[in-house]
PDB file of C-alpha atoms and ligand atoms in Angstrom:
ATOM      1  CA  MET A  10       0.000   0.000   0.000  1.00  0.00           C
ATOM      2  CA  THR A  11       1.244   3.503  -0.787  1.00  0.00           C
ATOM      3  CA  GLY A  12      -0.110   7.007  -0.362  1.00  0.00           C
ATOM      4  CA  ASN A  13      -0.806   7.753   3.258  1.00  0.00           C
ATOM      5  CA  ASP A  14      -0.793  11.465   2.627  1.00  0.00           C
ATOM      6  CA  LEU A  15      -4.001  12.987   3.938  1.00  0.00           C
ATOM      7  CA  ASN A  16      -4.807  14.321   0.474  1.00  0.00           C
ATOM      8  CA  ILE A  17      -4.160  11.128  -1.451  1.00  0.00           C
ATOM      9  CA  ALA A  18      -6.149   7.958  -0.954  1.00  0.00           C
ATOM     10  CA  PRO A  19      -4.030   4.813  -0.632  1.00  0.00           C
ATOM     11  CA  THR A  20      -3.110   2.761  -3.679  1.00  0.00           C
ATOM     12  CA  PHE A  21      -3.064  -1.024  -3.727  1.00  0.00           C
ATOM     13  CA  ILE A  22      -1.563  -3.545  -6.058  1.00  0.00           C
ATOM     14  CA  LEU A  23      -3.001  -6.901  -7.044  1.00  0.00           C
ATOM     15  CA  GLY A  24      -3.223  -9.223  -4.047  1.00  0.00           C
ATOM     16  CA  ASP A  25      -2.678  -6.553  -1.379  1.00  0.00           C
ATOM     17  CA  ALA A  26      -4.881  -7.062   1.672  1.00  0.00           C
ATOM     18  CA  VAL A  27      -7.002  -3.929   1.770  1.00  0.00           C
ATOM     19  CA  PRO A  28      -7.564  -2.704   5.327  1.00  0.00           C
ATOM     20  CA  ASP A  29     -10.771  -3.560   7.168  1.00  0.00           C
ATOM     21  CA  PRO A  30     -13.099  -0.579   6.996  1.00  0.00           C
ATOM     22  CA  GLU A  31     -13.146   1.329  10.262  1.00  0.00           C
ATOM     23  CA  PRO A  32     -16.268   3.313  11.155  1.00  0.00           C
ATOM     24  CA  SER A  33     -15.868   6.697   9.475  1.00  0.00           C
ATOM     25  CA  PRO A  34     -18.084   9.481  10.772  1.00  0.00           C
ATOM     26  CA  GLU A  35     -16.415  11.737   8.207  1.00  0.00           C
ATOM     27  CA  LEU A  36     -17.498   9.511   5.321  1.00  0.00           C
ATOM     28  CA  GLN A  37     -20.998   9.216   6.773  1.00  0.00           C
ATOM     29  CA  ARG A  38     -21.171  12.980   6.993  1.00  0.00           C
ATOM     30  CA  ARG A  39     -19.828  13.317   3.468  1.00  0.00           C
ATOM     31  CA  LEU A  40     -22.474  10.985   2.085  1.00  0.00           C
ATOM     32  CA  ALA A  41     -25.108  12.925   4.018  1.00  0.00           C
ATOM     33  CA  ILE A  42     -24.061  16.332   2.694  1.00  0.00           C
ATOM     34  CA  ARG A  43     -23.447  15.412  -0.942  1.00  0.00           C
ATOM     35  CA  ARG A  44     -25.920  17.237  -3.141  1.00  0.00           C
ATOM     36  CA  SER A  45     -25.905  17.740  -6.895  1.00  0.00           C
ATOM     37  CA  ALA A  46     -25.122  21.274  -7.994  1.00  0.00           C
ATOM     38  CA  PRO A  47     -26.874  22.989 -10.907  1.00  0.00           C
ATOM     39  CA  ALA A  48     -24.476  22.110 -13.729  1.00  0.00           C
ATOM     40  CA  GLN A  49     -24.853  25.492 -15.409  1.00  0.00           C
ATOM     41  CA  ALA A  50     -23.596  27.226 -12.253  1.00  0.00           C
ATOM     42  CA  LEU A  51     -20.496  25.095 -11.693  1.00  0.00           C
ATOM     43  CA  ALA A  52     -17.450  27.352 -11.711  1.00  0.00           C
ATOM     44  CA  THR A  53     -13.753  27.341 -10.931  1.00  0.00           C
ATOM     45  CA  PRO A  54     -11.901  26.081  -9.057  1.00  0.00           C
ATOM     46  CA  GLY A  55     -12.102  22.592 -10.431  1.00  0.00           C
ATOM     47  CA  PRO A  56      -9.756  19.709  -9.753  1.00  0.00           C
ATOM     48  CA  ASP A  57      -6.173  19.986 -10.987  1.00  0.00           C
ATOM     49  CA  ARG A  58      -4.614  17.168 -13.003  1.00  0.00           C
ATOM     50  CA  ASP A  59      -3.472  15.193  -9.917  1.00  0.00           C
ATOM     51  CA  GLN A  60      -6.838  15.521  -8.214  1.00  0.00           C
ATOM     52  CA  LEU A  61      -8.611  14.518 -11.403  1.00  0.00           C
ATOM     53  CA  THR A  62      -6.377  11.497 -11.804  1.00  0.00           C
ATOM     54  CA  ASP A  63      -7.221  10.487  -8.244  1.00  0.00           C
ATOM     55  CA  ILE A  64     -10.950  11.062  -8.819  1.00  0.00           C
ATOM     56  CA  LEU A  65     -10.802   8.799 -11.892  1.00  0.00           C
ATOM     57  CA  ARG A  66      -8.895   6.140  -9.968  1.00  0.00           C
ATOM     58  CA  LEU A  67     -11.383   6.166  -7.107  1.00  0.00           C
ATOM     59  CA  GLY A  68     -14.327   6.222  -9.486  1.00  0.00           C
ATOM     60  CA  ALA A  69     -12.952   3.179 -11.252  1.00  0.00           C
ATOM     61  CA  ARG A  70     -12.873   1.259  -7.962  1.00  0.00           C
ATOM     62  CA  SER A  71     -16.455   0.162  -8.493  1.00  0.00           C
ATOM     63  CA  PRO A  72     -18.078  -3.257  -8.460  1.00  0.00           C
ATOM     64  CA  ASP A  73     -17.954  -5.031 -11.825  1.00  0.00           C
ATOM     65  CA  HIS A  74     -19.486  -8.493 -12.165  1.00  0.00           C
ATOM     66  CA  GLY A  75     -17.152 -10.651 -14.243  1.00  0.00           C
ATOM     67  CA  LYS A  76     -14.380  -8.016 -14.349  1.00  0.00           C
ATOM     68  CA  MET A  77     -15.585  -6.903 -17.773  1.00  0.00           C
ATOM     69  CA  THR A  78     -14.777  -3.199 -17.211  1.00  0.00           C
ATOM     70  CA  PRO A  79     -17.905  -2.262 -19.172  1.00  0.00           C
ATOM     71  CA  TRP A  80     -17.214   1.459 -19.318  1.00  0.00           C
ATOM     72  CA  ARG A  81     -14.567   3.992 -20.280  1.00  0.00           C
ATOM     73  CA  PHE A  82     -13.844   7.662 -19.617  1.00  0.00           C
ATOM     74  CA  VAL A  83     -13.545  10.728 -21.817  1.00  0.00           C
ATOM     75  CA  VAL A  84     -12.182  13.702 -19.869  1.00  0.00           C
ATOM     76  CA  LEU A  85     -13.492  16.918 -21.378  1.00  0.00           C
ATOM     77  CA  GLY A  86     -11.923  20.272 -20.694  1.00  0.00           C
ATOM     78  CA  PRO A  87     -13.808  23.522 -21.376  1.00  0.00           C
ATOM     79  CA  GLN A  88     -12.541  23.988 -24.951  1.00  0.00           C
ATOM     80  CA  SER A  89     -13.652  20.622 -26.295  1.00  0.00           C
ATOM     81  CA  ARG A  90     -17.085  21.066 -24.718  1.00  0.00           C
ATOM     82  CA  ALA A  91     -17.446  24.586 -26.126  1.00  0.00           C
ATOM     83  CA  ASP A  92     -16.538  23.335 -29.603  1.00  0.00           C
ATOM     84  CA  ILE A  93     -18.993  20.440 -29.393  1.00  0.00           C
ATOM     85  CA  ALA A  94     -21.734  22.654 -27.947  1.00  0.00           C
ATOM     86  CA  GLU A  95     -21.468  24.892 -31.003  1.00  0.00           C
ATOM     87  CA  LYS A  96     -22.157  21.898 -33.244  1.00  0.00           C
ATOM     88  CA  LEU A  97     -24.921  20.674 -30.928  1.00  0.00           C
ATOM     89  CA  ALA A  98     -26.600  24.060 -31.139  1.00  0.00           C
ATOM     90  CA  ALA A  99     -26.875  23.553 -34.892  1.00  0.00           C
ATOM     91  CA  TYR A 100     -28.530  20.133 -34.368  1.00  0.00           C
ATOM     92  CA  ALA A 101     -30.763  21.620 -31.693  1.00  0.00           C
ATOM     93  CA  THR A 102     -32.260  24.188 -33.997  1.00  0.00           C
ATOM     94  CA  ALA A 103     -33.559  21.327 -36.148  1.00  0.00           C
ATOM     95  CA  SER A 104     -35.221  19.640 -33.159  1.00  0.00           C
ATOM     96  CA  ASP A 105     -38.850  19.745 -31.927  1.00  0.00           C
ATOM     97  CA  MET A 106     -38.050  22.138 -29.096  1.00  0.00           C
ATOM     98  CA  PRO A 107     -35.038  24.123 -30.311  1.00  0.00           C
ATOM     99  CA  ALA A 108     -35.073  26.753 -27.558  1.00  0.00           C
ATOM    100  CA  LYS A 109     -34.957  24.151 -24.777  1.00  0.00           C
ATOM    101  CA  ALA A 110     -32.435  21.980 -26.612  1.00  0.00           C
ATOM    102  CA  VAL A 111     -30.097  24.962 -26.928  1.00  0.00           C
ATOM    103  CA  ALA A 112     -30.713  26.200 -23.373  1.00  0.00           C
ATOM    104  CA  VAL A 113     -29.610  22.941 -21.757  1.00  0.00           C
ATOM    105  CA  LEU A 114     -26.227  23.237 -23.476  1.00  0.00           C
ATOM    106  CA  ALA A 115     -25.313  25.677 -20.673  1.00  0.00           C
ATOM    107  CA  LYS A 116     -25.188  22.628 -18.397  1.00  0.00           C
ATOM    108  CA  LEU A 117     -22.630  21.035 -20.684  1.00  0.00           C
ATOM    109  CA  THR A 118     -20.203  23.905 -20.980  1.00  0.00           C
ATOM    110  CA  ALA A 119     -20.079  25.595 -17.563  1.00  0.00           C
ATOM    111  CA  ALA A 120     -17.966  23.309 -15.372  1.00  0.00           C
ATOM    112  CA  PRO A 121     -14.171  23.536 -15.321  1.00  0.00           C
ATOM    113  CA  VAL A 122     -13.972  19.847 -16.170  1.00  0.00           C
ATOM    114  CA  SER A 123     -16.341  17.029 -17.101  1.00  0.00           C
ATOM    115  CA  ILE A 124     -15.898  13.296 -17.159  1.00  0.00           C
ATOM    116  CA  LEU A 125     -17.982  11.466 -19.698  1.00  0.00           C
ATOM    117  CA  VAL A 126     -18.634   7.914 -18.548  1.00  0.00           C
ATOM    118  CA  VAL A 127     -19.338   5.738 -21.577  1.00  0.00           C
ATOM    119  CA  SER A 128     -21.058   2.400 -21.057  1.00  0.00           C
ATOM    120  CA  THR A 129     -19.409  -0.194 -23.287  1.00  0.00           C
ATOM    121  CA  ALA A 130     -21.750  -2.998 -22.179  1.00  0.00           C
ATOM    122  CA  ARG A 131     -21.885  -5.868 -24.665  1.00  0.00           C
ATOM    123  CA  GLU A 132     -23.349  -9.346 -24.851  1.00  0.00           C
ATOM    124  CA  GLY A 133     -20.989 -11.568 -22.947  1.00  0.00           C
ATOM    125  CA  ALA A 134     -20.363 -13.474 -19.769  1.00  0.00           C
ATOM    126  CA  LYS A 135     -22.629 -11.252 -17.653  1.00  0.00           C
ATOM    127  CA  PRO A 136     -25.967  -9.586 -18.421  1.00  0.00           C
ATOM    128  CA  VAL A 137     -25.857  -6.240 -20.201  1.00  0.00           C
ATOM    129  CA  TRP A 138     -28.069  -4.803 -17.433  1.00  0.00           C
ATOM    130  CA  GLU A 139     -25.438  -5.624 -14.818  1.00  0.00           C
ATOM    131  CA  GLN A 140     -22.732  -4.058 -16.921  1.00  0.00           C
ATOM    132  CA  GLU A 141     -24.810  -0.898 -17.252  1.00  0.00           C
ATOM    133  CA  LEU A 142     -25.364  -0.846 -13.499  1.00  0.00           C
ATOM    134  CA  SER A 143     -21.613  -1.024 -13.093  1.00  0.00           C
ATOM    135  CA  ALA A 144     -21.195   2.077 -15.279  1.00  0.00           C
ATOM    136  CA  GLY A 145     -23.782   3.812 -13.078  1.00  0.00           C
ATOM    137  CA  ALA A 146     -21.822   2.806  -9.990  1.00  0.00           C
ATOM    138  CA  VAL A 147     -18.718   4.356 -11.539  1.00  0.00           C
ATOM    139  CA  CYS A 148     -20.629   7.618 -12.065  1.00  0.00           C
ATOM    140  CA  MET A 149     -21.718   7.652  -8.447  1.00  0.00           C
ATOM    141  CA  ASN A 150     -18.221   6.861  -7.173  1.00  0.00           C
ATOM    142  CA  LEU A 151     -16.818   9.680  -9.302  1.00  0.00           C
ATOM    143  CA  GLU A 152     -19.283  12.019  -7.627  1.00  0.00           C
ATOM    144  CA  HIS A 153     -18.226  10.840  -4.184  1.00  0.00           C
ATOM    145  CA  ALA A 154     -14.538  11.008  -5.061  1.00  0.00           C
ATOM    146  CA  ALA A 155     -14.920  14.553  -6.389  1.00  0.00           C
ATOM    147  CA  SER A 156     -16.832  15.468  -3.243  1.00  0.00           C
ATOM    148  CA  ALA A 157     -14.042  13.979  -1.133  1.00  0.00           C
ATOM    149  CA  HIS A 158     -11.646  16.300  -2.962  1.00  0.00           C
ATOM    150  CA  GLY A 159     -13.874  19.232  -2.031  1.00  0.00           C
ATOM    151  CA  PHE A 160     -15.728  19.780  -5.301  1.00  0.00           C
ATOM    152  CA  ALA A 161     -19.373  19.928  -6.286  1.00  0.00           C
ATOM    153  CA  THR A 162     -20.705  17.749  -9.082  1.00  0.00           C
ATOM    154  CA  SER A 163     -23.608  17.318 -11.418  1.00  0.00           C
ATOM    155  CA  TRP A 164     -24.527  14.112 -13.274  1.00  0.00           C
ATOM    156  CA  ILE A 165     -26.123  15.089 -16.565  1.00  0.00           C
ATOM    157  CA  THR A 166     -27.325  13.211 -19.609  1.00  0.00           C
ATOM    158  CA  ASP A 167     -29.630  15.500 -21.636  1.00  0.00           C
ATOM    159  CA  TRP A 168     -30.787  14.982 -25.209  1.00  0.00           C
ATOM    160  CA  TYR A 169     -27.366  14.757 -26.860  1.00  0.00           C
ATOM    161  CA  SER A 170     -26.670  11.592 -24.846  1.00  0.00           C
ATOM    162  CA  TYR A 171     -29.542   9.856 -26.632  1.00  0.00           C
ATOM    163  CA  ASP A 172     -28.865  11.131 -30.150  1.00  0.00           C
ATOM    164  CA  ALA A 173     -26.280   8.889 -31.810  1.00  0.00           C
ATOM    165  CA  GLU A 174     -24.987  11.599 -34.123  1.00  0.00           C
ATOM    166  CA  ALA A 175     -24.661  14.081 -31.259  1.00  0.00           C
ATOM    167  CA  ALA A 176     -23.075  11.553 -28.905  1.00  0.00           C
ATOM    168  CA  ALA A 177     -20.539  10.664 -31.596  1.00  0.00           C
ATOM    169  CA  LEU A 178     -19.138  14.201 -31.290  1.00  0.00           C
ATOM    170  CA  PHE A 179     -17.925  13.222 -27.810  1.00  0.00           C
ATOM    171  CA  GLY A 180     -16.367  10.019 -29.118  1.00  0.00           C
ATOM    172  CA  VAL A 181     -19.260   7.695 -28.232  1.00  0.00           C
ATOM    173  CA  ARG A 182     -19.075   4.772 -30.659  1.00  0.00           C
ATOM    174  CA  THR A 183     -21.781   2.614 -32.228  1.00  0.00           C
ATOM    175  CA  GLY A 184     -23.154   0.220 -29.610  1.00  0.00           C
ATOM    176  CA  GLU A 185     -21.956   2.355 -26.679  1.00  0.00           C
ATOM    177  CA  LYS A 186     -24.174   4.474 -24.421  1.00  0.00           C
ATOM    178  CA  VAL A 187     -23.662   7.569 -22.331  1.00  0.00           C
ATOM    179  CA  ALA A 188     -23.882   6.667 -18.645  1.00  0.00           C
ATOM    180  CA  GLY A 189     -23.451  10.297 -17.727  1.00  0.00           C
ATOM    181  CA  PHE A 190     -21.448  13.461 -17.873  1.00  0.00           C
ATOM    182  CA  ILE A 191     -20.030  14.075 -14.413  1.00  0.00           C
ATOM    183  CA  HIS A 192     -19.441  17.810 -14.308  1.00  0.00           C
ATOM    184  CA  ILE A 193     -17.065  18.901 -11.560  1.00  0.00           C
ATOM    185  CA  GLY A 194     -16.349  22.323 -10.117  1.00  0.00           C
ATOM    186  CA  THR A 195     -17.371  24.679  -7.354  1.00  0.00           C
ATOM    187  CA  SER A 196     -20.860  25.902  -6.653  1.00  0.00           C
ATOM    188  CA  PRO A 197     -21.039  29.666  -6.080  1.00  0.00           C
ATOM    189  CA  ASP A 198     -24.231  29.256  -4.065  1.00  0.00           C
ATOM    190  CA  PRO A 199     -25.148  27.025  -1.148  1.00  0.00           C
ATOM    191  CA  LEU A 200     -26.894  23.865  -2.325  1.00  0.00           C
ATOM    192  CA  LEU A 201     -30.336  23.498  -0.818  1.00  0.00           C
ATOM    193  CA  GLU A 202     -31.581  20.116   0.247  1.00  0.00           C
ATOM    194  CA  ARG A 203     -34.165  18.592  -2.075  1.00  0.00           C
ATOM    195  CA  GLU A 204     -37.086  16.357  -1.203  1.00  0.00           C
ATOM    196  CA  ARG A 205     -35.882  12.877  -0.235  1.00  0.00           C
ATOM    197  CA  PRO A 206     -37.808   9.637  -0.611  1.00  0.00           C
ATOM    198  CA  ASP A 207     -39.854   8.259   2.265  1.00  0.00           C
ATOM    199  CA  LEU A 208     -37.949   5.103   3.077  1.00  0.00           C
ATOM    200  CA  THR A 209     -40.784   3.635   5.114  1.00  0.00           C
ATOM    201  CA  ALA A 210     -42.810   3.319   1.918  1.00  0.00           C
ATOM    202  CA  LEU A 211     -39.889   1.996  -0.095  1.00  0.00           C
ATOM    203  CA  THR A 212     -38.226  -0.413   2.297  1.00  0.00           C
ATOM    204  CA  GLU A 213     -39.351  -3.869   3.239  1.00  0.00           C
ATOM    205  CA  TRP A 214     -37.701  -5.350   6.319  1.00  0.00           C
ATOM    206  CA  ARG A 215     -37.689  -9.119   6.716  1.00  0.00           C
ATOM    207  CA  ASP A 216     -36.327 -11.344   9.456  1.00  0.00           C
TER     208      ASP A 216
HETATM  209  C1  FMN B 190     -28.699   9.015 -14.752  1.00  0.00           C
HETATM  210  C2  FMN B 190     -28.961  10.442 -14.393  1.00  0.00           C
HETATM  211  C3  FMN B 190     -29.148  11.366 -15.401  1.00  0.00           C
HETATM  212  C4  FMN B 190     -29.382  12.710 -15.100  1.00  0.00           C
HETATM  213  N1  FMN B 190     -29.572  13.584 -16.123  1.00  0.00           N
HETATM  214  C5  FMN B 190     -29.840  14.881 -15.854  1.00  0.00           C
HETATM  215  C6  FMN B 190     -30.076  15.795 -16.911  1.00  0.00           C
HETATM  216  O1  FMN B 190     -30.041  15.438 -18.082  1.00  0.00           O
HETATM  217  N2  FMN B 190     -30.339  17.077 -16.589  1.00  0.00           N
HETATM  218  C7  FMN B 190     -30.402  17.499 -15.282  1.00  0.00           C
HETATM  219  O2  FMN B 190     -30.660  18.676 -15.037  1.00  0.00           O
HETATM  220  N3  FMN B 190     -30.159  16.641 -14.248  1.00  0.00           N
HETATM  221  C8  FMN B 190     -29.897  15.355 -14.508  1.00  0.00           C
HETATM  222  N4  FMN B 190     -29.648  14.480 -13.473  1.00  0.00           N
HETATM  223  C9  FMN B 190     -29.573  15.007 -12.083  1.00  0.00           C
HETATM  224  C10 FMN B 190     -30.893  14.889 -11.360  1.00  0.00           C
HETATM  225  O3  FMN B 190     -31.910  15.481 -12.114  1.00  0.00           O
HETATM  226  C11 FMN B 190     -30.836  15.581 -10.000  1.00  0.00           C
HETATM  227  O4  FMN B 190     -30.266  16.832 -10.106  1.00  0.00           O
HETATM  228  C12 FMN B 190     -30.046  14.849  -8.987  1.00  0.00           C
HETATM  229  O5  FMN B 190     -30.433  13.514  -8.984  1.00  0.00           O
HETATM  230  C13 FMN B 190     -30.250  15.521  -7.626  1.00  0.00           C
HETATM  231  O6  FMN B 190     -30.074  14.645  -6.559  1.00  0.00           O
HETATM  232  P1  FMN B 190     -28.832  14.701  -5.572  1.00  0.00           P
HETATM  233  O7  FMN B 190     -28.667  16.075  -5.056  1.00  0.00           O
HETATM  234  O8  FMN B 190     -29.165  13.710  -4.534  1.00  0.00           O
HETATM  235  O9  FMN B 190     -27.642  14.279  -6.381  1.00  0.00           O
HETATM  236  C14 FMN B 190     -29.420  13.138 -13.749  1.00  0.00           C
HETATM  237  C15 FMN B 190     -29.214  12.195 -12.723  1.00  0.00           C
HETATM  238  C16 FMN B 190     -28.988  10.859 -13.038  1.00  0.00           C
HETATM  239  C17 FMN B 190     -28.763   9.874 -11.924  1.00  0.00           C
END
């Protein structure tokens, strides 16, 4: 194991015994305070290259039935997103609701950095559904990792994730799907708690 620095999570190599998890009030608190930010408001500072590398590494430490690694990352800085948004705006004007389709592009371009998580699920040893869940777990872990580095996040899909021609601009290939754009930055405003589900109605307890 390496990396005991307070700012760097430890690294393990194949076969290392990972430590038993100790109770972590800090992690509990962190999970309790995480809240999505409005993507269009995300501003600098964002993670630097080292922080981003660590966020990707932690995000990739997600459950994966069959070790198929059914996802990949595209890290998008502001310039590439601005360039793509310009092209998307042209597609948007040909859509049913051009004004809305253009307006949501503000969510794509605002953050200092965005990680596109591409689901590469394919027919194979494990069900496609499970592979897609794994890509979702990666998205969620990226959000937690970014939060642990002190940043706010927003998980966005929007219309261009579901339009093959539009998604191709980000490098999404035939047969792949967008699991999400994880936009990372700093929220200028406090994030207000949203309504949360009533767990009594959603949870069945059995002996
Ligand atoms: C798979 C997925 C896709 C989402 N896509 C969008 C989106 O396209 N536009 C948007 O404004 N928010 C999107 N969201 C964010 C949610 O609408 C919402 O902001 C978020 O779940 C807030 O909950 P939280 O504060 O607990 O994170 C998406 C969330 C998920 C999980």
